[in-house]
Tab-separated table of C-alpha atoms and ligand atoms in Angstrom:
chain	number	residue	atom	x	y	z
A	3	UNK	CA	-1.908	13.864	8.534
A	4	UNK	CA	-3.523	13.617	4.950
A	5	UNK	CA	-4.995	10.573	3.868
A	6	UNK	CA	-3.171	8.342	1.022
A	7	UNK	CA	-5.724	7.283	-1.258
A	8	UNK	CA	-3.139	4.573	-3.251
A	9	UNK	CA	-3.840	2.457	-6.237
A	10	UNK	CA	-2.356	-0.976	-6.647
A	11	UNK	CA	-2.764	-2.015	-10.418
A	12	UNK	CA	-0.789	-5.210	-9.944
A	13	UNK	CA	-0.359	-7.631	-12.897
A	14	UNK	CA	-2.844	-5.204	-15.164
A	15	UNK	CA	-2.755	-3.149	-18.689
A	16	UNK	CA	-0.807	-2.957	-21.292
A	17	UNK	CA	1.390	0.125	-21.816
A	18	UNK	CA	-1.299	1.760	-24.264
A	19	UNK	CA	-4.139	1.021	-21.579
A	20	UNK	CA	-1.762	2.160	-18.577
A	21	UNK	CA	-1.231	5.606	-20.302
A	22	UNK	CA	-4.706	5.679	-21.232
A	23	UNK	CA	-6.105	5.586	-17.329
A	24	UNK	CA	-3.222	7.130	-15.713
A	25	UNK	CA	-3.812	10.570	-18.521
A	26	UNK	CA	-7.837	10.106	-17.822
A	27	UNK	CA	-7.018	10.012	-13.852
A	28	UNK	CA	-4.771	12.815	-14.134
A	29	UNK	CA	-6.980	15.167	-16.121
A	30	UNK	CA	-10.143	14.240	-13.645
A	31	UNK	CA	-7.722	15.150	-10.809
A	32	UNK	CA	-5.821	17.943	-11.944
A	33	UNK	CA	-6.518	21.026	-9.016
A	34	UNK	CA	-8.613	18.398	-7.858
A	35	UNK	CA	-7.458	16.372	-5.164
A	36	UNK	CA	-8.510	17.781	-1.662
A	37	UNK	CA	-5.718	19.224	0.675
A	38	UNK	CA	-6.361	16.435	2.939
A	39	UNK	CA	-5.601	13.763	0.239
A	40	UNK	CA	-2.491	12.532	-1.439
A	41	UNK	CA	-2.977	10.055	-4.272
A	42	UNK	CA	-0.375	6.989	-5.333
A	43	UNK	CA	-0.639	5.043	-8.171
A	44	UNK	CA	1.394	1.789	-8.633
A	45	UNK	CA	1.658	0.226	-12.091
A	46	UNK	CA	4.031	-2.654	-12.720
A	47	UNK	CA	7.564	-2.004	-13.359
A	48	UNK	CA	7.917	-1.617	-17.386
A	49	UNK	CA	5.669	1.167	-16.879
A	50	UNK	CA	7.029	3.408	-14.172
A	51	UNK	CA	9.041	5.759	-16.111
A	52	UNK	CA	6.398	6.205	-18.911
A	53	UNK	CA	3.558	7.517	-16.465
A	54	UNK	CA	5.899	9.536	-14.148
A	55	UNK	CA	5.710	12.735	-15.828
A	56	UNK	CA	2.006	12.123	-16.751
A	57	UNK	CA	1.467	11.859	-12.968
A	58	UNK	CA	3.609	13.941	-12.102
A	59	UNK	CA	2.067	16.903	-13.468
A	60	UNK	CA	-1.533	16.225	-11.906
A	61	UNK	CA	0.087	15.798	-8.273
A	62	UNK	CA	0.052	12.192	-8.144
A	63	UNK	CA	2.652	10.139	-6.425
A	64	UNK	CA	4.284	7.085	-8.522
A	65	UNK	CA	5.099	3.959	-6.628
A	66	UNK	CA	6.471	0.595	-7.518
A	67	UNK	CA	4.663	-2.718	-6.020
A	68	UNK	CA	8.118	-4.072	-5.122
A	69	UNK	CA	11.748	-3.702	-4.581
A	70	UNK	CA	14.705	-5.581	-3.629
A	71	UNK	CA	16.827	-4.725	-1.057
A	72	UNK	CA	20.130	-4.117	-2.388
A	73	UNK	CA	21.466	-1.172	-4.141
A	74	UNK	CA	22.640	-2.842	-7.082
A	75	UNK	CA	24.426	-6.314	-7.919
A	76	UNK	CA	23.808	-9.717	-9.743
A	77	UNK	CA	20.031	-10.027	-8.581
A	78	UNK	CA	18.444	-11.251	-11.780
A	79	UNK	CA	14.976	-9.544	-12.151
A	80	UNK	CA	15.378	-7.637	-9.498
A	81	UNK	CA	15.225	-3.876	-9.098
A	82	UNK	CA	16.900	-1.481	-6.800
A	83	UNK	CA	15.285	1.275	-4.661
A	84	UNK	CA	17.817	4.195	-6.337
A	85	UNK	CA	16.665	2.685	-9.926
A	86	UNK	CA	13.172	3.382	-8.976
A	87	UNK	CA	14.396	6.786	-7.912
A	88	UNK	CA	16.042	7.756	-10.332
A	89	UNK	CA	12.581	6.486	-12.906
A	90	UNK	CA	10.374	8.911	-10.404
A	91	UNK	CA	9.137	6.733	-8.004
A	92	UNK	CA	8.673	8.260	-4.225
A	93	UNK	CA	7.018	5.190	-3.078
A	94	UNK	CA	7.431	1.229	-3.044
A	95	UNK	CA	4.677	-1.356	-1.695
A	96	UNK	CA	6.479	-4.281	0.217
A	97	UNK	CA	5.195	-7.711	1.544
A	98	UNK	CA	1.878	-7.533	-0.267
A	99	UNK	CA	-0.642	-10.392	0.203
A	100	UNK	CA	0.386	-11.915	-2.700
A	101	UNK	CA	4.298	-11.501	-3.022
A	102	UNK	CA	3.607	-13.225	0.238
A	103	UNK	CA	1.049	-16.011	-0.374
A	104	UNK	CA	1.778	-16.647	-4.434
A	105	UNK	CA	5.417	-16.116	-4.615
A	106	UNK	CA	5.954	-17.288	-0.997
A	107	UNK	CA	8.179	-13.738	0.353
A	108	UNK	CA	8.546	-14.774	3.645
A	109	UNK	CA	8.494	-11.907	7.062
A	110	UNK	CA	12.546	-12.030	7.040
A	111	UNK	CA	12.652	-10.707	3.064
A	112	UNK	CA	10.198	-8.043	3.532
A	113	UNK	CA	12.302	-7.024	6.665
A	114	UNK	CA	15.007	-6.434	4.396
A	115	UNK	CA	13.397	-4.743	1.961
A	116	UNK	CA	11.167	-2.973	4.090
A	117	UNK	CA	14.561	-1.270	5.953
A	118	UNK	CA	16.654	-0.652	2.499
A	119	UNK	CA	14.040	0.704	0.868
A	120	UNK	CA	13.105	3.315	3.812
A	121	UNK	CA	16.860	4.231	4.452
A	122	UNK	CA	17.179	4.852	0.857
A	123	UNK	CA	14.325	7.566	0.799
A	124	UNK	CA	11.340	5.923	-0.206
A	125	UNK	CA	8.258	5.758	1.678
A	126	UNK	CA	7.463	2.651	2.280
A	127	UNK	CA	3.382	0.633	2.148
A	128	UNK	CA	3.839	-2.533	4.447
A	129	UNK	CA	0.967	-4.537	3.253
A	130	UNK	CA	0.025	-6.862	6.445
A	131	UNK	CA	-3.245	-8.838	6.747
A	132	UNK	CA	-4.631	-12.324	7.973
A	133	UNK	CA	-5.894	-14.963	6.198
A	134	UNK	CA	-9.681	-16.343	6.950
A	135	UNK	CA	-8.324	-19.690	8.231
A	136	UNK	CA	-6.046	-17.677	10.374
A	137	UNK	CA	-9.219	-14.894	10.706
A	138	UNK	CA	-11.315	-18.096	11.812
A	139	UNK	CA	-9.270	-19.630	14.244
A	140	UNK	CA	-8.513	-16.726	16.341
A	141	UNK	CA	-5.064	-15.461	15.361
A	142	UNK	CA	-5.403	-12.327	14.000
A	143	UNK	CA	-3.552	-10.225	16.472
A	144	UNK	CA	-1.064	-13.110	16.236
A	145	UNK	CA	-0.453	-12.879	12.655
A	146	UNK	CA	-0.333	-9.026	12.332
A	147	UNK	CA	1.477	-8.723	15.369
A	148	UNK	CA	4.085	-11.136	13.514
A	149	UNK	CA	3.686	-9.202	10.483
A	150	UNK	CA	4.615	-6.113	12.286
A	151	UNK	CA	7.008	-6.601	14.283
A	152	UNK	CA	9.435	-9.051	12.000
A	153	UNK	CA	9.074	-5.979	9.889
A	154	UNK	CA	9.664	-2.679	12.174
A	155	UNK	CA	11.881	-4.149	14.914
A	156	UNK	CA	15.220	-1.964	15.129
A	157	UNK	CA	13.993	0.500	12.310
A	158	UNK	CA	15.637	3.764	13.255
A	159	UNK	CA	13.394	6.331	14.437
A	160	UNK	CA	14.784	8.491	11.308
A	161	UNK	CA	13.153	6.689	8.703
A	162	UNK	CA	9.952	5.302	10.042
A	163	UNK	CA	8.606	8.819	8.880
A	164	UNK	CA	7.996	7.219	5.635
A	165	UNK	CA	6.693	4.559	6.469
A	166	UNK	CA	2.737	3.325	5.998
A	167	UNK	CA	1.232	0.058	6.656
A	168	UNK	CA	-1.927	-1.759	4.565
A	169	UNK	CA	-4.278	-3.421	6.309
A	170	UNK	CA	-5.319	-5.684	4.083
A	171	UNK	CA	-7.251	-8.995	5.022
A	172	UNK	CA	-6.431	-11.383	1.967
A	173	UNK	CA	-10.001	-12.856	2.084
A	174	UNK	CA	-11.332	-9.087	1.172
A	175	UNK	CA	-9.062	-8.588	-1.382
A	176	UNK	CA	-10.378	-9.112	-4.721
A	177	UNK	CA	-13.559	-11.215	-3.567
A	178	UNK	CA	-15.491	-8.388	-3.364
A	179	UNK	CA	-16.214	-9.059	0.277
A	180	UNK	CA	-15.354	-5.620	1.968
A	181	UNK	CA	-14.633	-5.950	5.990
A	182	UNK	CA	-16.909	-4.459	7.854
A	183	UNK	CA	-16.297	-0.790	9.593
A	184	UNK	CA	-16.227	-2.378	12.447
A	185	UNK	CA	-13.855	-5.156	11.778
A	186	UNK	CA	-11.739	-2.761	10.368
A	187	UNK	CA	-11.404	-0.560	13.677
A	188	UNK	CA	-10.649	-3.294	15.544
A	189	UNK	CA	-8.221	-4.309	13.470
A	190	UNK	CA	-6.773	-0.750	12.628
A	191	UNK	CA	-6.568	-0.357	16.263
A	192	UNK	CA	-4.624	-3.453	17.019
A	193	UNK	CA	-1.910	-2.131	14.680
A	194	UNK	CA	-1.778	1.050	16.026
A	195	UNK	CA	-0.942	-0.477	19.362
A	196	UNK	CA	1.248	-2.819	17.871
A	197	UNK	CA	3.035	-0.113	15.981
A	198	UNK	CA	3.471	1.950	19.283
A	199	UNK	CA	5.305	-0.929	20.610
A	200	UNK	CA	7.867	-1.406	17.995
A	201	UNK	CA	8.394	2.169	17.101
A	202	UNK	CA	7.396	4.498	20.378
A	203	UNK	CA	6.551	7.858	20.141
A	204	UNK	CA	7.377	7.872	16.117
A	205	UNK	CA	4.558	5.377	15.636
A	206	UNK	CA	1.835	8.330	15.726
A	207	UNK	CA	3.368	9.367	12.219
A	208	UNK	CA	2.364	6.342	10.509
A	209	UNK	CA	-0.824	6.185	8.461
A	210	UNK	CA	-2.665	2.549	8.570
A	211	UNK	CA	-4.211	2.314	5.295
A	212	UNK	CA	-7.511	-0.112	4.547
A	213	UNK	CA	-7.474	-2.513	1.462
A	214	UNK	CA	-9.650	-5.226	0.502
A	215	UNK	CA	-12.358	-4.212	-2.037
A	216	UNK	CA	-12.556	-0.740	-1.884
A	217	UNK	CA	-14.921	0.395	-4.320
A	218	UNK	CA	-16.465	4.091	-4.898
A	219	UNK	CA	-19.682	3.006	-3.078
A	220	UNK	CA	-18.198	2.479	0.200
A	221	UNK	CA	-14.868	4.279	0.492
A	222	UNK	CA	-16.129	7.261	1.746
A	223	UNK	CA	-17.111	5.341	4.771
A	224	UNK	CA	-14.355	3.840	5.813
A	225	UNK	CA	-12.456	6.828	5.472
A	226	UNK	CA	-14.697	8.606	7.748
A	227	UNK	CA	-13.333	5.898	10.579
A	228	UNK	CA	-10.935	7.957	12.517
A	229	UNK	CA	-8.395	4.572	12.902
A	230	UNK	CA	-8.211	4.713	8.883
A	231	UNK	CA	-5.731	7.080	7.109
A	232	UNK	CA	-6.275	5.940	4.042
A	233	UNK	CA	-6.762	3.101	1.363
A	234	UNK	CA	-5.322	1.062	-1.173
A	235	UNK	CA	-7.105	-0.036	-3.648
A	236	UNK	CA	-6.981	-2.565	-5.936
A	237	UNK	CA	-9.959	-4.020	-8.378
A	238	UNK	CA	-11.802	-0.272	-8.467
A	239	UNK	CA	-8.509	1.708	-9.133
A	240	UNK	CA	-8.198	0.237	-12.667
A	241	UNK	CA	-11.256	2.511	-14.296
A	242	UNK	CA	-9.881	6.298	-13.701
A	243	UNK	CA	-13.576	7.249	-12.839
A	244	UNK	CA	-14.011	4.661	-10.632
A	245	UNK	CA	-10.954	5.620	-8.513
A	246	UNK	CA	-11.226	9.216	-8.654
A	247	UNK	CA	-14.543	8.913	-7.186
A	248	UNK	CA	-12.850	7.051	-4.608
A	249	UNK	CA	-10.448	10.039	-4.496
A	250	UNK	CA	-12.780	12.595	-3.965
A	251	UNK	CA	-15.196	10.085	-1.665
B	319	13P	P1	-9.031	-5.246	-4.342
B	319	13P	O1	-9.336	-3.770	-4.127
B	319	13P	O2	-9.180	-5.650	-5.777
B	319	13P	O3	-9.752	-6.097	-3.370
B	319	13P	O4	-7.454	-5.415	-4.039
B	319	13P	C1	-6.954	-4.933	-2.849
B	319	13P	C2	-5.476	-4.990	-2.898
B	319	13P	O5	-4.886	-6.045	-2.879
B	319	13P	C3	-4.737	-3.723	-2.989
B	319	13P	O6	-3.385	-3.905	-2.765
């Protein structure tokens, strides 16, 4: 199973800057990228179809960093999975830390979209992750096994082979306070067993990703831990140097 080293660029760059990185990333990359990596990178929406080809071309995947679970209809500012198809997107991240703790998504909307978005054909990040007040008072298995499960329950077997899910405790992300490897096993191996128990045998297929400041300094540890399958990366992914050094990490 090759690693996904994904880049989140959330609310960043204008369109000049997004070209800018994603044409340096590409052209640091290009017959680059090892056989046992595939790289994502997910700009915000008014960009998508400008960097597709631009990615494209260097073997990078294009995702969005949200979708709404409907194939089309009067859902103002909202955006379908088939219209990020048909801009080049293969990938969508749903339920991330801050779509959940900013704009309040609760586990029933990410279900939704979660499920539409994988039986329309895209592979799917499920971003998961306690907070530290949850961290602190001892429900961390609680709250990813919520996570989890209000997500997966009753997917069919058929799509879960797109599916990924991002470990990603919110007090590492952005705060430049990484997890350590150790917390990060654990925690990687809770949701393995968790996703075992809501998907079966299919469950082995899915890659648990690490995010929560990943930099280039201390990527190519965690990827060495054999529960990881790959990051997503935030902060560090916005400087094309900085992330392809992640890349090749
Ligand atoms: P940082 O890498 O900036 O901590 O962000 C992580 C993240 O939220 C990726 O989705």
């Amino acid at each position: 199973m090759a690693q996904l080293i994904a880049a989140n660029w959330k609310m960043y760059k204008t369109m000049a800057e997004a070209t800018a990185t994603a044409t340096a990333l590409a052209e640091r990359l290009q017959g680059r990228i090892p056989s046992h990596r595939e790289v994502l990178v997910c700009p915000v929406f008014v960009h998508l179809a400008a960097l597709a080809p631009i990615l494209r071309d260097a073997g990078i995947a294009l995702g969005a960093q949200d979708v709404y679970p409907a194939d089309e209809g009067a859902f103002t500012g909202e955006v379908s999975p088939k219209q990020l198809q048909d801009v080049g997107c293969t990938h969508v991240l749903v339920g991330h830390s801050e779509r959940r703790h900013i704009l309040g998504e609760a586990d029933a909307l990410i279900a939704a979209k979660t499920r539409v978005a994988l039986e329309r054909g895209l592979a799917v990040v499920l971003c998961i992750g306690e907070t530290l007040t949850e961290r602190r008072s001892l429900q961390l298995e609680a709250v990813l096994f919520r996570q989890v499960s209000s997500a997966l329950t009753d997917l069919p077997a058929a799509v879960t082979e797109r599916l990924i899910v991002a470990y990603e405790p919110v007090w590492a992300i952005g705060t430049g306070e990484v997890a350590t490897l150790e917390d990060i096993d654990a925690a990687h191996g809770l949701v393995r067993r968790m996703l075992r128990d809501c998907l079966g045998a299919s469950a082995a297929a899915v890659r648990i990703l690490y995010g929560g400041s990943v930099k280039p300094d201390n990527a190519g540890a965690i990827l060495q831990l054999d529960t990881v399958d790959g990051v997503l990366v935030g902060g560090a992914s916005l400087d094309a140097e900085s992330f392809a050094r992640i890349v090749l990490a």
